[in-house]
PDB file of C-alpha atoms in Angstrom:
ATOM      1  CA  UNK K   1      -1.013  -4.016   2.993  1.00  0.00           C
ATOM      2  CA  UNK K   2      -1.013  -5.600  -0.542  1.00  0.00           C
ATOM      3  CA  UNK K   3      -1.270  -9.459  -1.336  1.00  0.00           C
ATOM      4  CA  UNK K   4      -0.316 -11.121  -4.589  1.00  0.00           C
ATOM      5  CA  UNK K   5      -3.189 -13.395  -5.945  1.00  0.00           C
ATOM      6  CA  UNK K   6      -5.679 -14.211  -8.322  1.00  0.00           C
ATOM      7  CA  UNK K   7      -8.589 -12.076  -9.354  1.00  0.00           C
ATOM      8  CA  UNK K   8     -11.201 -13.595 -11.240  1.00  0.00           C
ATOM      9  CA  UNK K   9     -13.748 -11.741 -13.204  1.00  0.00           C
ATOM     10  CA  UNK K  10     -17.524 -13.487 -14.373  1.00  0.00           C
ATOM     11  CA  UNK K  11     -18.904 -11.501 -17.905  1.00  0.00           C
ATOM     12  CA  UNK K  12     -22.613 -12.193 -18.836  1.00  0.00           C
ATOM     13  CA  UNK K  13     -23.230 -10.564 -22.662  1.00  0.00           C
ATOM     14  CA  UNK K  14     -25.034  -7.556 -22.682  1.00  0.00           C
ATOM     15  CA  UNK K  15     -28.655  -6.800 -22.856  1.00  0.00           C
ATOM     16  CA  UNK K  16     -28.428  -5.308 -26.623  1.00  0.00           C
ATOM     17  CA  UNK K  17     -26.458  -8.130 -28.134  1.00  0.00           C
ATOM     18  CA  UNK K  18     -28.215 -10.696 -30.593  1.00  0.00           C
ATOM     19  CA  UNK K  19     -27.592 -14.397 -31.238  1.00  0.00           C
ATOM     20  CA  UNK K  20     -25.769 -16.794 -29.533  1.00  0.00           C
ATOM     21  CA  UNK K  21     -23.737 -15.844 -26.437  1.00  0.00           C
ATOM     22  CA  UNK K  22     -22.078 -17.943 -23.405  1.00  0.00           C
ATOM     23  CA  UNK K  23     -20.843 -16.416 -20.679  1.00  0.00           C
ATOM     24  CA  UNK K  24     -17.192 -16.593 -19.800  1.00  0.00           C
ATOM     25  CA  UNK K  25     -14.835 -15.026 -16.777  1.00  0.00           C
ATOM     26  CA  UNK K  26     -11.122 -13.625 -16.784  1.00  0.00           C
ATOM     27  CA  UNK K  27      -8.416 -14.464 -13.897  1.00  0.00           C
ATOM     28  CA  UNK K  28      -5.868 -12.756 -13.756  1.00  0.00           C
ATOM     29  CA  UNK K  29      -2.762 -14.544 -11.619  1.00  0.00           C
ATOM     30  CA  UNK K  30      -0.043 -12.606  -9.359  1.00  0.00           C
ATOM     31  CA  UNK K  31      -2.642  -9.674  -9.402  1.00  0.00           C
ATOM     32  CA  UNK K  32      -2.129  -7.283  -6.211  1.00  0.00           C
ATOM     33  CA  UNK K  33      -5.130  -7.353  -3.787  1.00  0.00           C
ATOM     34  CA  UNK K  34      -5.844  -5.819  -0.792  1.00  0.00           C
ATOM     35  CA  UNK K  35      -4.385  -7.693   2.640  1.00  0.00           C
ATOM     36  CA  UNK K  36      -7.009  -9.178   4.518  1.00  0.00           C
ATOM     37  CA  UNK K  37      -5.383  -7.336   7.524  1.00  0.00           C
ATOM     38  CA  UNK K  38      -2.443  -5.275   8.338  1.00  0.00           C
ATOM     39  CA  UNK K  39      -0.164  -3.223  11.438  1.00  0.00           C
ATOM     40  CA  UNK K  40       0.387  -0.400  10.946  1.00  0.00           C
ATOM     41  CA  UNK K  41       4.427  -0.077  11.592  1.00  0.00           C
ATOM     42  CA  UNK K  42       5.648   2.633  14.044  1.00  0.00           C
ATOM     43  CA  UNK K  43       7.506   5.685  12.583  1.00  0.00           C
ATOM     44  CA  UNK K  44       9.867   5.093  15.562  1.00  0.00           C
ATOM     45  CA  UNK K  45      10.386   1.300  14.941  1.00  0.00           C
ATOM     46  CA  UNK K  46      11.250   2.415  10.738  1.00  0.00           C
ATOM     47  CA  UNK K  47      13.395   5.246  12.033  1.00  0.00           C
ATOM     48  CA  UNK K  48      15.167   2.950  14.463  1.00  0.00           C
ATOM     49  CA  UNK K  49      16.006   0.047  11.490  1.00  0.00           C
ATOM     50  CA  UNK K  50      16.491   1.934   9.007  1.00  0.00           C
ATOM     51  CA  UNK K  51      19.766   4.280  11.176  1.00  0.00           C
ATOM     52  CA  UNK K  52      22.267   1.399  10.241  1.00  0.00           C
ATOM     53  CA  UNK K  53      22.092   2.138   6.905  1.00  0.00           C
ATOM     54  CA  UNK K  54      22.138   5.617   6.708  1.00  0.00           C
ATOM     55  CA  UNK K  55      25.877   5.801   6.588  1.00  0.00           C
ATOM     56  CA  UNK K  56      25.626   3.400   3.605  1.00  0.00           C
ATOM     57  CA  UNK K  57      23.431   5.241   2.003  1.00  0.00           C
ATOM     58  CA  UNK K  58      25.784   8.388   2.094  1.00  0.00           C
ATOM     59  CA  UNK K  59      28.211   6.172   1.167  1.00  0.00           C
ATOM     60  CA  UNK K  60      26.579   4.555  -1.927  1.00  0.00           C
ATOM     61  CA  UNK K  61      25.371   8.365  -3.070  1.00  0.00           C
ATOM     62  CA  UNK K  62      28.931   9.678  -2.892  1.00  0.00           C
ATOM     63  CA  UNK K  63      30.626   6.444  -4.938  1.00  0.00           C
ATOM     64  CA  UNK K  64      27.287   7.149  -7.565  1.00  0.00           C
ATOM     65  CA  UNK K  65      28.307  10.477  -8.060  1.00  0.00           C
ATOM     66  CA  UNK K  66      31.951  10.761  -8.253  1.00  0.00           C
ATOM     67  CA  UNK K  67      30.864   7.521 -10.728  1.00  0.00           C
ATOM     68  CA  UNK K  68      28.560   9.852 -12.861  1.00  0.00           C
ATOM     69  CA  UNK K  69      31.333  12.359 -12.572  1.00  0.00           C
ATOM     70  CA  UNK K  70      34.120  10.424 -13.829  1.00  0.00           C
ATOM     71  CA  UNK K  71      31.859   8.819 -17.122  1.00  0.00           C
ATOM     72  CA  UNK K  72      31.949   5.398 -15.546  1.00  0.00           C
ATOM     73  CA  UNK K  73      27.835   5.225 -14.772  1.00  0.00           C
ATOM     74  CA  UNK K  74      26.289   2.701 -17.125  1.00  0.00           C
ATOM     75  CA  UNK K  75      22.716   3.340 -16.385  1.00  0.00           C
ATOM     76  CA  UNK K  76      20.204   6.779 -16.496  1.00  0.00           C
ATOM     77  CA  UNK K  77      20.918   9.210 -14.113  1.00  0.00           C
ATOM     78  CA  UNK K  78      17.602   9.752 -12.954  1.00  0.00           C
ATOM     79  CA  UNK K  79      17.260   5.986 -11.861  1.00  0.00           C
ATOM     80  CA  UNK K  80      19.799   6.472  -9.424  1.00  0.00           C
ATOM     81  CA  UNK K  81      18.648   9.589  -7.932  1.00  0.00           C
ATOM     82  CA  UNK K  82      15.255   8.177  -7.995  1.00  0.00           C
ATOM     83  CA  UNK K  83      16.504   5.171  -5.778  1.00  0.00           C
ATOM     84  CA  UNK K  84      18.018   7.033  -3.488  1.00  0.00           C
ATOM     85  CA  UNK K  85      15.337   9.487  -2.964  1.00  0.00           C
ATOM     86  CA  UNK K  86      12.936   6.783  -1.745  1.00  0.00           C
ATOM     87  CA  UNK K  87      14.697   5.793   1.650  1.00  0.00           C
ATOM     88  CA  UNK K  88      15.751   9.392   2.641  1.00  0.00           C
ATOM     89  CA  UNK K  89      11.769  10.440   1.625  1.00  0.00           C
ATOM     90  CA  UNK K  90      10.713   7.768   3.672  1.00  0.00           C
ATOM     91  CA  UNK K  91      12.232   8.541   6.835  1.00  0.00           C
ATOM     92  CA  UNK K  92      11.603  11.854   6.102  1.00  0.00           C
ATOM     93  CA  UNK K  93       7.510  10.995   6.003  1.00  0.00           C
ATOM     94  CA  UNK K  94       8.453   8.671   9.472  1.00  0.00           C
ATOM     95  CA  UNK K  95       9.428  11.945  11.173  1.00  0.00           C
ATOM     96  CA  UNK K  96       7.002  13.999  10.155  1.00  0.00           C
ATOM     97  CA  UNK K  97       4.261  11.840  11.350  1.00  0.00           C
ATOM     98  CA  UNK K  98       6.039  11.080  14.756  1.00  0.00           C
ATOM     99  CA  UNK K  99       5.981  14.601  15.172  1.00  0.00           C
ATOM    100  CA  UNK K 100       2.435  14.906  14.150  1.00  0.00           C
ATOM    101  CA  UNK K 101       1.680  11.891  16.324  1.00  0.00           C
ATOM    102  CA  UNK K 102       3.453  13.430  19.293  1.00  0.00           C
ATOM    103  CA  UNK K 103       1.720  16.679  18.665  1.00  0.00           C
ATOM    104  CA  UNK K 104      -1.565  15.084  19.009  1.00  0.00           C
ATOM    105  CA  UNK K 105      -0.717  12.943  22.007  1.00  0.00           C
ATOM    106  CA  UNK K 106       0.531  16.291  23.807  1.00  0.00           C
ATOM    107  CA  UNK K 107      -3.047  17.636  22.879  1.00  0.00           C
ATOM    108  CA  UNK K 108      -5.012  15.094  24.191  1.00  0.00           C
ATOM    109  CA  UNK K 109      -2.427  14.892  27.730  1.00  0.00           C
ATOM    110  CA  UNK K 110      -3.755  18.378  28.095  1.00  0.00           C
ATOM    111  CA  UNK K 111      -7.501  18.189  27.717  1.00  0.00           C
ATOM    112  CA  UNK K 112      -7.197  14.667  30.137  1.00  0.00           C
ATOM    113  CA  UNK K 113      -5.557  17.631  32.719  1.00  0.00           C
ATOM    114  CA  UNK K 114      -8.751  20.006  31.589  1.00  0.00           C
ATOM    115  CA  UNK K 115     -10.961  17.284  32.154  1.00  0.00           C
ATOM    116  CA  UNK K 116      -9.381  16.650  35.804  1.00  0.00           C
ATOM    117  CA  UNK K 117      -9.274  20.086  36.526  1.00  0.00           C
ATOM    118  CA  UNK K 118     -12.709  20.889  35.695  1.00  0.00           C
ATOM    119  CA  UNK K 119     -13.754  17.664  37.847  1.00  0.00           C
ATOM    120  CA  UNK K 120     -12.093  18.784  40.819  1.00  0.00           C
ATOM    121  CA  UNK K 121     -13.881  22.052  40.435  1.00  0.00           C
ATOM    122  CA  UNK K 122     -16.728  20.750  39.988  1.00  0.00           C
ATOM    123  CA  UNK K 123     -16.432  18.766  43.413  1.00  0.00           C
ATOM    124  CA  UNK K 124     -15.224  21.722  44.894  1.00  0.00           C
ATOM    125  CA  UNK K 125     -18.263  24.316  43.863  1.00  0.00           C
ATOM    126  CA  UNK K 126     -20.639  21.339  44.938  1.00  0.00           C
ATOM    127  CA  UNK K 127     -19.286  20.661  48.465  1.00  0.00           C
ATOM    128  CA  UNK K 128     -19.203  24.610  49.203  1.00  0.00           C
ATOM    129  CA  UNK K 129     -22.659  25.595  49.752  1.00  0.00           C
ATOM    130  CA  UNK K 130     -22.986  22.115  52.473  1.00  0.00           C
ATOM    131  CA  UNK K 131     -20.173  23.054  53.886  1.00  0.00           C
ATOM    132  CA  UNK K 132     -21.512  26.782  54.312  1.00  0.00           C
ATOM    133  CA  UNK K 133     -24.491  25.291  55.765  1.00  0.00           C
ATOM    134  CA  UNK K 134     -22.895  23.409  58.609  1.00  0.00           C
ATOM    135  CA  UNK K 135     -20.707  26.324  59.467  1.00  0.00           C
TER     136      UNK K 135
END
């Protein structure tokens, strides 16, 4: 979704400004942009790679803490827990929205099966009165 490059900026001098004045421009290198285009990943697809390392992750939380515990963490607490937070939040956000996105496909299964039903109906209540005439 982002893209790394440069960003270049033209300046003209303003309208109240006296004497001499050249214009000039600023680039700035490595600056994020926006892709030109992008996928969208699928919740399921994230959910499904990012399983293996679940267990790690449990794993690398419990040797932090008994670290923290026993006085042998070197950094700030908060980094850690701020690490961690980040994969666990994000496959918490992946199954919310494949829940939202199943929710909405369910909704739109059942107005297709309105939609049919009201068509058949329809066909029905319209044959009737020629079939009431040929009787």
């Amino acid at each position: 979704w982002v893209k790394f490059g440069d960003d270049t900026e033209f300046f003209t001098c303003s309208r109240n400004r006296t004497g001499d004045c050249s214009p000039f421009r600023h680039t700035r290198r490595g600056f994020p942009l926006g892709a030109d285009s992008y996928t969208v990943p699928d919740p399921k697809v994230m959910v499904k790679a990012a399983l293996p390392g679940v267990t790690d992750l449990a794993y690398q939380i419990n040797h932090a803490q008994a670290q923290m515990q026993l006085g042998g963490w070197v950094g700030v607490e908060t980094d850690a827990i701020t690490v961690m937070h980040m994969p666990v939040s994000m496959m918490q956000q992946a199954l919310e929205n494949m829940a939202q996105i199943r929710a909405i496909g369910d909704k739109v299964l059942d107005q297709e099966r309105m939609s049919l039903i009201f068509t058949v109906l329809s066909i029905v209540f319209m044959v009737i009165p020629f079939v009431g005439q040929a009787l």
